[in-house]
Coordinates of C-alpha atoms in Angstrom, one line a residue:
M16 CA 47.1 -21.6 22.0
I17 CA 48.6 -18.2 21.7
S18 CA 52.4 -17.8 21.4
S19 CA 54.2 -15.3 23.6
C20 CA 53.4 -11.8 22.6
S21 CA 56.0 -9.2 21.7
S22 CA 53.4 -6.5 21.5
A23 CA 50.4 -5.3 23.4
M24 CA 47.9 -6.7 20.9
D25 CA 45.2 -9.0 22.3
G26 CA 46.2 -12.5 21.1
A27 CA 48.2 -11.2 18.1
T28 CA 51.9 -12.3 17.9
D29 CA 54.6 -11.6 15.4
A30 CA 57.0 -14.3 14.0
G31 CA 60.1 -13.3 12.2
P32 CA 61.7 -9.9 11.7
T33 CA 59.5 -6.8 11.5
P34 CA 59.0 -6.1 7.8
P35 CA 59.5 -2.8 6.2
A36 CA 56.3 -1.0 5.4
V37 CA 55.1 -1.5 1.8
S38 CA 54.5 1.9 0.5
D39 CA 53.0 3.3 -2.7
G40 CA 52.6 7.1 -2.8
A41 CA 50.7 8.3 0.3
C42 CA 49.3 4.8 1.2
A43 CA 51.0 2.3 3.5
V44 CA 50.1 -1.2 4.7
P45 CA 48.6 -1.0 8.3
A46 CA 50.6 -2.6 11.1
P47 CA 50.1 -6.4 10.4
A48 CA 49.2 -7.3 14.0
D49 CA 46.6 -4.5 14.3
L50 CA 45.2 -5.2 10.9
L51 CA 44.8 -8.9 11.5
R52 CA 43.0 -8.4 14.8
R53 CA 40.6 -5.9 13.4
V54 CA 39.8 -7.9 10.3
V55 CA 39.2 -11.1 12.2
E56 CA 36.9 -9.4 14.7
A57 CA 35.0 -7.5 12.0
A58 CA 34.6 -10.7 10.0
G59 CA 33.3 -12.6 13.0
G60 CA 36.2 -15.1 12.9
S61 CA 37.8 -17.0 15.8
G62 CA 41.4 -16.5 14.8
G63 CA 43.7 -15.9 11.8
I64 CA 47.2 -15.9 10.3
L65 CA 48.5 -13.1 8.1
T66 CA 51.7 -13.7 6.0
T67 CA 53.0 -10.7 4.0
W68 CA 56.3 -9.8 2.2
D69 CA 57.8 -6.8 0.6
V70 CA 57.7 -7.4 -3.2
S71 CA 60.5 -4.9 -3.7
N72 CA 62.8 -6.9 -1.4
L73 CA 62.0 -10.6 -1.4
E74 CA 65.4 -11.5 0.0
D75 CA 64.2 -10.3 3.4
G76 CA 61.7 -13.2 3.5
A77 CA 58.1 -13.1 4.9
H78 CA 56.5 -11.7 8.0
T79 CA 53.8 -13.8 9.7
T80 CA 51.4 -12.6 12.4
C81 CA 49.1 -14.9 14.3
Y82 CA 45.9 -14.1 16.1
N83 CA 44.5 -16.7 18.6
I84 CA 46.4 -19.6 17.0
D85 CA 49.8 -21.1 17.7
S86 CA 52.6 -19.8 15.4
S87 CA 53.8 -23.4 14.6
A88 CA 52.0 -23.1 11.3
T89 CA 53.9 -20.1 10.1
G90 CA 57.0 -22.0 9.0
V91 CA 55.2 -24.2 6.5
L92 CA 53.3 -21.1 5.2
E93 CA 56.5 -19.3 4.5
R94 CA 58.1 -22.2 2.8
L95 CA 54.9 -22.6 0.6
L96 CA 54.5 -19.0 -0.3
V97 CA 57.7 -17.0 -0.1
S98 CA 59.6 -17.6 -3.4
P99 CA 60.2 -15.1 -6.2
D100 CA 58.1 -17.1 -8.6
V101 CA 55.1 -17.5 -6.4
A102 CA 55.2 -14.0 -4.9
L103 CA 55.6 -12.2 -8.2
R104 CA 53.1 -14.1 -10.2
G105 CA 50.2 -14.3 -7.6
P106 CA 47.4 -14.8 -6.8
Y107 CA 48.8 -18.3 -6.4
S108 CA 45.3 -19.8 -6.3
H109 CA 46.6 -23.3 -6.8
L110 CA 48.3 -23.2 -3.4
L111 CA 45.3 -21.9 -1.3
P112 CA 43.7 -25.3 -0.7
L113 CA 47.1 -26.6 0.6
V114 CA 47.5 -23.5 2.8
E115 CA 44.0 -24.1 4.3
E116 CA 44.8 -27.7 5.0
Q117 CA 48.1 -26.8 6.8
V118 CA 46.4 -24.2 8.9
R119 CA 43.5 -26.5 9.8
L120 CA 46.0 -29.1 11.0
A121 CA 47.8 -26.5 13.1
A122 CA 44.5 -25.4 14.6
Q123 CA 43.7 -29.0 15.5
R124 CA 47.1 -29.3 17.2
A125 CA 46.2 -26.2 19.2
G126 CA 43.0 -27.8 20.4
L127 CA 40.6 -25.9 18.0
D128 CA 38.6 -28.9 16.7
A129 CA 36.1 -28.8 13.9
V130 CA 37.3 -25.3 12.8
G131 CA 36.9 -24.0 9.3
V132 CA 39.7 -22.1 7.4
L133 CA 39.4 -19.7 4.6
A134 CA 42.6 -18.5 2.8
V135 CA 42.4 -15.4 0.7
P136 CA 45.1 -13.5 -1.2
V137 CA 46.2 -10.1 0.2
R138 CA 46.6 -7.3 -2.3
F139 CA 47.9 -3.8 -2.0
H140 CA 47.3 -1.4 -5.0
E141 CA 46.6 -4.4 -7.3
R142 CA 49.8 -6.2 -6.2
S143 CA 49.8 -9.6 -4.4
I144 CA 51.7 -9.2 -1.1
G145 CA 50.6 -12.2 1.0
V146 CA 47.8 -14.5 2.3
L147 CA 45.2 -14.1 5.0
C148 CA 44.0 -17.3 6.7
L149 CA 40.7 -16.8 8.6
L150 CA 39.6 -19.3 11.2
H151 CA 35.8 -19.5 11.6
S152 CA 33.2 -21.8 13.2
S153 CA 32.2 -23.8 10.1
N154 CA 33.7 -25.0 6.9
A155 CA 33.8 -22.7 3.9
T156 CA 30.8 -22.7 1.6
G157 CA 30.8 -24.8 -1.6
L158 CA 31.5 -21.7 -3.7
L159 CA 34.6 -20.8 -1.8
Q160 CA 35.9 -24.4 -1.9
Q161 CA 35.3 -24.8 -5.6
T162 CA 36.8 -21.4 -6.6
P163 CA 39.7 -20.6 -4.4
G164 CA 41.1 -17.2 -4.8
V165 CA 37.9 -15.6 -6.0
Y166 CA 38.0 -13.4 -2.9
S167 CA 40.8 -11.2 -1.9
L168 CA 41.7 -8.7 0.8
R169 CA 42.6 -5.2 -0.4
L170 CA 44.7 -3.5 2.2
D171 CA 44.1 -0.1 0.7
E172 CA 40.4 -0.6 1.4
A173 CA 40.8 -2.3 4.8
E174 CA 39.7 0.7 6.8
A175 CA 36.5 1.1 4.8
V176 CA 35.7 -2.6 5.0
E177 CA 36.1 -2.6 8.8
R178 CA 34.0 0.5 9.1
N179 CA 31.2 -1.1 7.0
A180 CA 31.4 -4.3 9.0
R181 CA 31.0 -2.4 12.3
L182 CA 28.2 -0.3 10.9
L183 CA 26.4 -3.5 9.8
Q184 CA 26.9 -5.0 13.2
R185 CA 25.4 -1.9 14.8
L186 CA 22.5 -1.9 12.4
L187 CA 21.8 -5.6 13.1
T188 CA 21.8 -4.9 16.9
E189 CA 19.4 -2.0 16.5
R190 CA 17.2 -4.1 14.3
K191 CA 17.1 -6.8 17.0
W192 CA 16.0 -4.2 19.5
L193 CA 13.4 -2.9 17.2
E194 CA 12.1 -6.4 16.4
A195 CA 11.9 -7.1 20.1
I196 CA 10.0 -4.0 20.9
V197 CA 7.5 -4.5 18.0
S198 CA 7.0 -8.2 18.7
Q199 CA 6.4 -7.7 22.4
H200 CA 4.2 -4.6 22.1
A201 CA 0.7 -5.0 23.5
S202 CA -0.9 -3.0 20.7
G203 CA -1.1 -4.3 17.1
I204 CA 1.5 -2.8 14.7
V205 CA 1.1 -3.0 10.9
F206 CA 3.6 -1.9 8.3
V207 CA 2.1 -1.0 4.9
D208 CA 4.0 -0.1 1.6
G209 CA 3.3 2.9 -0.6
G210 CA 0.7 0.9 -2.5
G211 CA -1.4 0.1 0.6
R212 CA -0.2 -3.6 0.7
I213 CA 0.8 -5.3 4.0
L214 CA 4.5 -5.7 4.6
G215 CA 4.1 -7.3 8.0
F216 CA 2.6 -7.0 11.5
N217 CA 3.3 -8.2 15.0
P218 CA 1.8 -11.0 17.1
A219 CA -0.5 -8.7 18.9
M220 CA -2.2 -7.8 15.6
E221 CA -2.4 -11.5 14.8
R222 CA -4.3 -12.1 18.1
L223 CA -6.5 -9.0 17.6
S224 CA -7.5 -9.8 14.0
G225 CA -7.3 -13.5 13.7
W226 CA -5.1 -13.3 10.6
G227 CA -1.8 -15.1 10.2
L228 CA 1.2 -13.2 8.9
E229 CA 2.0 -15.5 6.0
E230 CA -1.5 -15.3 4.5
A231 CA -1.9 -11.5 4.9
V232 CA 1.5 -10.2 3.6
G233 CA 1.2 -8.7 0.2
R234 CA -2.6 -8.2 0.3
A235 CA -4.3 -4.8 0.5
V236 CA -4.6 -3.6 4.0
S237 CA -8.3 -2.6 3.5
D238 CA -9.1 -6.2 2.4
V239 CA -7.5 -7.8 5.5
F240 CA -8.1 -5.4 8.3
V241 CA -11.7 -4.2 7.8
L242 CA -12.2 -1.0 9.8
R243 CA -15.5 0.9 10.2
C244 CA -16.6 4.0 12.1
D245 CA -19.1 1.9 14.0
R246 CA -20.8 -1.5 13.8
E247 CA -23.7 -0.2 11.8
S248 CA -21.6 1.6 9.2
V249 CA -20.9 0.1 5.8
D250 CA -18.2 2.5 4.8
G251 CA -14.6 1.9 5.8
I252 CA -12.5 4.6 7.4
R253 CA -9.8 6.3 5.4
L254 CA -6.4 5.4 6.9
F255 CA -4.0 6.8 4.3
S256 CA -3.9 9.7 1.9
D257 CA -3.8 8.9 -1.8
S258 CA -1.6 11.9 -2.5
K259 CA 2.1 11.4 -2.9
S260 CA 2.9 15.0 -1.9
P261 CA 4.6 15.2 1.5
D262 CA 2.7 18.3 2.2
D263 CA -0.5 16.3 2.0
V264 CA 0.5 13.1 3.6
S265 CA 2.9 14.1 6.4
N266 CA 0.0 14.5 8.9
A267 CA -2.4 12.0 7.3
G268 CA -4.1 9.9 9.9
S269 CA -1.6 11.0 12.6
A270 CA -4.3 11.7 15.2
P271 CA -5.6 8.6 17.0
R272 CA -9.2 7.8 16.0
E273 CA -11.7 5.3 17.3
A274 CA -13.1 2.6 15.0
V275 CA -14.3 -1.0 15.0
L276 CA -12.2 -3.8 13.5
C277 CA -13.9 -6.9 12.0
S278 CA -11.8 -9.9 12.8
R279 CA -11.4 -12.8 10.5
E280 CA -14.1 -14.7 12.4
G281 CA -16.5 -11.8 11.9
E282 CA -16.4 -10.4 15.4
W283 CA -16.3 -6.6 15.9
V284 CA -13.6 -5.2 18.2
D285 CA -13.4 -1.6 19.5
V286 CA -10.0 -0.2 18.5
E287 CA -8.0 3.0 18.4
V288 CA -6.0 3.5 15.2
T289 CA -3.0 5.7 14.7
T290 CA -1.1 6.0 11.4
I291 CA 2.3 7.4 10.8
T292 CA 3.5 8.4 7.3
L293 CA 7.0 7.2 6.3
L294 CA 8.8 9.4 3.8
D295 CA 12.0 8.9 2.0
E296 CA 15.2 10.9 2.9
S297 CA 14.4 13.7 0.6
R298 CA 10.8 13.8 1.9
A299 CA 9.7 13.9 -1.7
S300 CA 7.6 10.7 -1.8
T301 CA 5.8 8.3 0.5
L302 CA 7.5 5.0 1.4
G303 CA 4.6 3.6 3.3
W304 CA 2.9 3.8 6.7
A305 CA 3.1 2.3 10.1
M306 CA -0.2 1.7 11.8
T307 CA -0.9 1.0 15.5
V308 CA -4.2 -0.7 16.5
R309 CA -5.0 -0.7 20.2
D310 CA -7.8 -2.8 21.7
I311 CA -10.1 -0.4 23.6
G312 CA -12.9 -2.9 24.2
A313 CA -12.4 -2.9 28.0
R314 CA -12.4 0.9 28.1
K315 CA -15.5 1.2 25.9
E316 CA -17.3 -1.3 28.1
K317 CA -16.4 0.6 31.2
E318 CA -17.6 3.9 29.6
R319 CA -20.9 2.2 28.7
L320 CA -21.3 0.8 32.2
E321 CA -20.6 4.3 33.7
R322 CA -23.3 5.8 31.5
V323 CA -25.7 3.2 32.7
F324 CA -24.6 3.7 36.3
L325 CA -25.1 7.5 36.1
S326 CA -28.5 7.0 34.6
G327 CA -29.5 4.4 37.2
V328 CA -28.0 6.3 40.2
S329 CA -29.9 9.5 39.1
H330 CA -33.1 7.5 39.2
E331 CA -32.2 5.7 42.5
L332 CA -31.4 8.9 44.2
Q333 CA -34.5 10.7 43.1
T334 CA -36.8 8.0 44.5
P335 CA -35.8 8.2 48.2
I336 CA -35.4 11.9 48.0
A337 CA -38.9 12.3 46.6
V338 CA -40.4 10.0 49.3
I339 CA -38.5 11.8 52.2
K340 CA -39.4 15.2 50.8
G341 CA -43.1 14.2 50.2
F342 CA -43.8 12.6 53.6
S343 CA -41.9 15.1 55.6
G344 CA -43.8 17.9 53.9
M345 CA -47.1 16.2 54.8
L346 CA -46.1 15.8 58.4
S347 CA -45.1 19.5 58.7
D348 CA -48.4 20.7 57.2
D349 CA -50.7 21.8 60.0
A350 CA -53.7 21.7 57.6
V351 CA -53.4 17.9 57.3
P352 CA -54.5 16.1 60.5
F353 CA -52.7 12.8 61.3
T354 CA -53.4 10.3 64.0
Q355 CA -50.4 9.1 66.1
E356 CA -50.4 5.8 64.3
E357 CA -50.3 7.5 60.8
M358 CA -47.5 9.7 61.9
R359 CA -45.4 6.7 63.1
Q360 CA -46.0 4.9 59.7
K361 CA -44.9 7.9 57.7
A362 CA -41.9 8.4 59.9
A363 CA -41.0 4.8 59.4
I364 CA -41.1 5.2 55.7
I365 CA -38.9 8.3 55.9
Y366 CA -36.5 6.4 58.0
E367 CA -36.4 3.4 55.6
E368 CA -35.8 5.6 52.6
G369 CA -33.1 7.5 54.5
C370 CA -31.4 4.2 55.2
R371 CA -31.6 3.2 51.6
L372 CA -30.1 6.5 50.6
E373 CA -27.3 6.0 53.2
R374 CA -26.5 2.6 51.9
M375 CA -26.2 3.9 48.3
V376 CA -23.9 6.7 49.3
R377 CA -21.8 4.3 51.4
Q378 CA -21.4 2.0 48.4
L379 CA -20.4 4.9 46.2
M380 CA -17.8 6.0 48.6
F381 CA -16.5 2.5 49.1
A382 CA -16.2 1.9 45.3
T383 CA -14.3 5.1 45.0
Q384 CA -11.9 3.9 47.7
L385 CA -11.4 0.6 45.9
E386 CA -10.7 2.4 42.6
A387 CA -8.0 4.4 44.4
G388 CA -6.5 1.2 45.8
G389 CA -7.2 2.2 49.3
L390 CA -8.7 -0.9 50.8
A391 CA -7.2 -1.5 54.3
L392 CA -8.0 -4.5 56.4
N393 CA -8.1 -4.8 60.2
L394 CA -7.4 -8.5 60.5
E395 CA -8.2 -10.3 63.8
P396 CA -8.9 -14.0 64.7
T397 CA -12.7 -14.2 64.5
A398 CA -15.3 -16.8 65.2
L399 CA -17.2 -16.2 62.0
H400 CA -19.9 -18.9 62.8
E401 CA -20.9 -16.9 65.9
L402 CA -21.3 -13.6 64.0
L403 CA -23.1 -15.0 60.9
G404 CA -26.4 -15.7 62.7
H405 CA -26.4 -12.2 64.1
W406 CA -25.8 -10.6 60.7
V407 CA -28.7 -12.6 59.2
E408 CA -31.0 -11.5 62.1
K409 CA -30.3 -7.8 61.4
L410 CA -31.6 -8.2 57.8
A411 CA -34.7 -10.2 58.8
P412 CA -36.9 -7.0 58.9
L413 CA -35.8 -6.1 55.3
A414 CA -36.7 -9.6 54.1
T415 CA -40.1 -9.5 55.8
A416 CA -40.9 -6.1 54.3
R417 CA -40.2 -7.6 50.9
G418 CA -42.3 -10.7 51.6
C419 CA -39.3 -13.0 51.7
R420 CA -38.4 -15.7 54.2
L421 CA -34.8 -15.5 55.4
E422 CA -33.2 -18.7 56.8
A423 CA -29.8 -19.4 58.4
Q424 CA -28.0 -22.7 58.7
V425 CA -24.8 -22.1 60.8
P426 CA -22.7 -24.9 62.4
A427 CA -22.3 -24.9 66.1
N428 CA -18.5 -25.0 65.8
A429 CA -16.1 -23.9 63.2
P430 CA -12.3 -22.9 63.1
L431 CA -11.3 -19.4 63.8
V432 CA -10.4 -17.3 60.7
T433 CA -8.3 -14.2 60.5
V434 CA -10.5 -11.6 58.9
D435 CA -11.7 -8.0 59.1
A436 CA -15.1 -8.8 60.5
E437 CA -16.7 -5.5 59.6
K438 CA -15.7 -6.0 55.9
V439 CA -16.9 -9.6 55.8
E440 CA -20.2 -8.5 57.3
Q441 CA -20.5 -6.1 54.3
V442 CA -20.0 -9.0 51.9
V443 CA -22.7 -11.0 53.6
T444 CA -25.1 -8.0 53.7
N445 CA -24.5 -7.3 50.0
L446 CA -25.2 -10.9 49.0
I447 CA -28.3 -11.2 51.1
E448 CA -29.7 -7.9 49.9
N449 CA -29.0 -8.9 46.3
A450 CA -30.8 -12.3 46.8
I451 CA -33.8 -10.6 48.4
K452 CA -33.9 -8.0 45.6
Y453 CA -34.1 -10.6 42.8
S454 CA -36.3 -13.2 44.6
V455 CA -39.6 -14.0 43.0
R456 CA -42.6 -12.8 45.0
G457 CA -45.1 -15.6 45.7
G458 CA -48.3 -15.6 43.7
G459 CA -50.4 -17.1 46.4
G460 CA -52.0 -20.6 46.4
D461 CA -49.5 -23.4 46.3
E462 CA -46.7 -21.2 44.9
P463 CA -44.0 -20.9 47.5
A464 CA -43.0 -17.5 49.0
P465 CA -39.6 -16.1 48.1
R466 CA -36.9 -17.7 50.3
V467 CA -33.3 -16.8 50.9
R468 CA -31.0 -19.3 52.8
V469 CA -27.6 -18.5 54.3
S470 CA -25.4 -21.4 55.3
M471 CA -21.8 -22.0 56.3
R472 CA -19.7 -25.1 55.7
V473 CA -16.1 -26.1 56.7
R474 CA -13.9 -27.1 53.8
D475 CA -10.2 -28.0 53.6
R476 CA -8.4 -25.0 55.2
E477 CA -11.2 -22.6 54.5
L478 CA -14.8 -21.6 55.4
E479 CA -17.4 -21.3 52.7
I480 CA -20.5 -19.1 53.1
D481 CA -23.4 -19.7 50.7
V482 CA -26.4 -17.4 49.9
D483 CA -29.0 -19.1 47.7
D484 CA -32.5 -18.1 46.7
N485 CA -35.4 -19.6 44.8
G486 CA -35.6 -16.7 42.3
P487 CA -35.3 -16.7 38.5
G488 CA -31.6 -17.6 38.7
L489 CA -28.8 -16.1 36.7
D490 CA -27.6 -16.7 33.2
L491 CA -24.3 -18.5 33.6
A492 CA -22.9 -16.3 30.8
D493 CA -23.2 -13.4 33.2
S494 CA -21.4 -15.2 36.1
E495 CA -18.2 -13.2 35.7
R496 CA -19.7 -9.9 34.5
V497 CA -22.0 -9.4 37.4
F498 CA -19.0 -8.8 39.7
H499 CA -17.8 -5.8 37.6
A500 CA -18.6 -2.3 38.7
F501 CA -22.0 -1.0 37.6
A502 CA -22.9 -4.3 35.9
R503 CA -26.2 -6.2 36.2
G504 CA -27.4 -9.5 35.1
S505 CA -29.2 -9.7 31.7
G506 CA -32.6 -9.8 33.4
A507 CA -31.9 -7.2 36.0
T508 CA -33.6 -4.2 34.5
R509 CA -36.4 -4.2 37.1
A510 CA -34.2 -4.3 40.2
Q511 CA -33.1 -1.2 42.1
G512 CA -29.5 -0.4 43.0
A513 CA -26.3 1.1 41.6
G514 CA -24.7 -2.2 40.5
L515 CA -21.9 -1.9 43.0
G516 CA -22.8 -4.5 45.7
L517 CA -21.2 -7.5 44.0
F518 CA -18.2 -5.6 42.9
I519 CA -17.5 -4.5 46.5
A520 CA -18.1 -8.0 47.8
R521 CA -15.6 -9.5 45.3
S522 CA -12.9 -6.9 46.2
I523 CA -13.2 -7.6 49.9
V524 CA -13.1 -11.4 49.5
R525 CA -10.1 -11.2 47.2
A526 CA -8.3 -8.9 49.7
H527 CA -8.7 -11.7 52.3
G528 CA -7.2 -14.2 49.9
G529 CA -10.6 -16.0 49.3
R530 CA -12.8 -16.9 46.3
I531 CA -16.2 -15.7 45.3
G532 CA -18.5 -16.9 42.5
V533 CA -22.1 -17.8 41.5
D534 CA -23.9 -20.9 40.1
R535 CA -27.4 -22.3 40.1
S536 CA -29.0 -23.3 43.4
A537 CA -30.9 -26.6 43.9
T538 CA -34.2 -24.8 43.5
G539 CA -33.2 -23.2 40.2
G540 CA -32.3 -19.8 41.6
A541 CA -28.9 -18.3 42.1
R542 CA -26.3 -19.5 44.6
F543 CA -23.6 -16.9 45.5
Y544 CA -20.7 -18.2 47.6
F545 CA -17.4 -17.0 49.0
T546 CA -14.6 -18.5 51.0
V547 CA -12.1 -17.2 53.5
P548 CA -9.0 -19.2 54.4
W549 CA -8.3 -20.2 58.0
S550 CA -5.3 -18.0 58.0
V551 CA -4.1 -15.2 55.7

């Protein structure tokens, strides 16, 4: 495809004698091989042929340089173009279609099928000195085919053309990087012109707002993206300064601010908005703004739950502390006589409240450990069916004290599982305590007493443990939320606890590679279940 090279140029070869430089004052034609390579690369072509001659000495003939194409086409080009009449009258537009056809045939012979050819005159200081044939991946456009010679290459401007072409290439590359960053960014990004109209936004903003790009572009940003200080407010927040003075707008809205965004479907989303003012090069006027909108709904929900948790924990801690303090004070008072039985009863109450306080502190410490990612498992092959009955028996006194009947249905045999038995016991304990807590107390007569049943079943490659009750049940809309830290079911305001038991249980089960969930029991109450695989 490429003829033997007489120079070090990549793919560029010279045919014929080296021409004298065409000079005019301080300007000279660049070296043909170097010029051809640079122009073809800058234009995005696949190859080219450059034929030039010295108009001051036509008897020396033409000089043809090839880049990435066999030089067999150079002879016909020289015969077509190099004659005193053609060279001097230029730009010989009537010959350009024939030149393109001859080069196309030569390219086909070289194995370059379906290649397009564009022939343009070469000029130097307004004089025609040759022809450039550019090979490219497709045929020339209709305009070029209908008006040959309308374009020309000016060698005295070749350096500027190449620099501009490479600058454009760099700008296009940088634009692709910017588009990739904006389109893949997790936060919504909106571009607004100086009049407050939307220029565009990224896919994250589409998902956040529910608006499509085509239907929103050109509309006022305040009409499309409705932002309020809070859900009860009727006034929108001011995103941009109306002033055109850079002193007034350079910092307008630059600090992140929290707001709520009304989506197209009418749903409110907690967001954090940051605006950046875009000024022109002289910093004399505002071109527009770039706005980032970050969804902070999860963070706001966590903050709300933490506030509820702190309020609840404060109350939960006060109760056992007050009981312990009150009864211990009574027992230590010599002025108050107690029988031996009365002292045992009060001591039992102090012990029970101390245990309650210990469980709460243990849960808080465990939740802190989970948040720090520090859950470590001591895995060993375990006969879980043998331990489950024992764990249930340990909680029987608690159930009896609450007026609840605790039952266990455990198979006589089950496969061994590789688990941390102490951690799994904590899961079972948390689920049973949760079921006892929310069970309905019997009202007497024919109304059944509260009942909690613990059972185990063998499934395909896993064991499933169920804890179901005959309490009020759980709204299925809360079936995922109740496993979050500090969360409670929608009807859980009467129950004690910090809201960490189910969160801890889910973390332990997932660490074992199992599943945990909740649905309705056969009696209408809640059925919590979790699984552990036979091997992890």
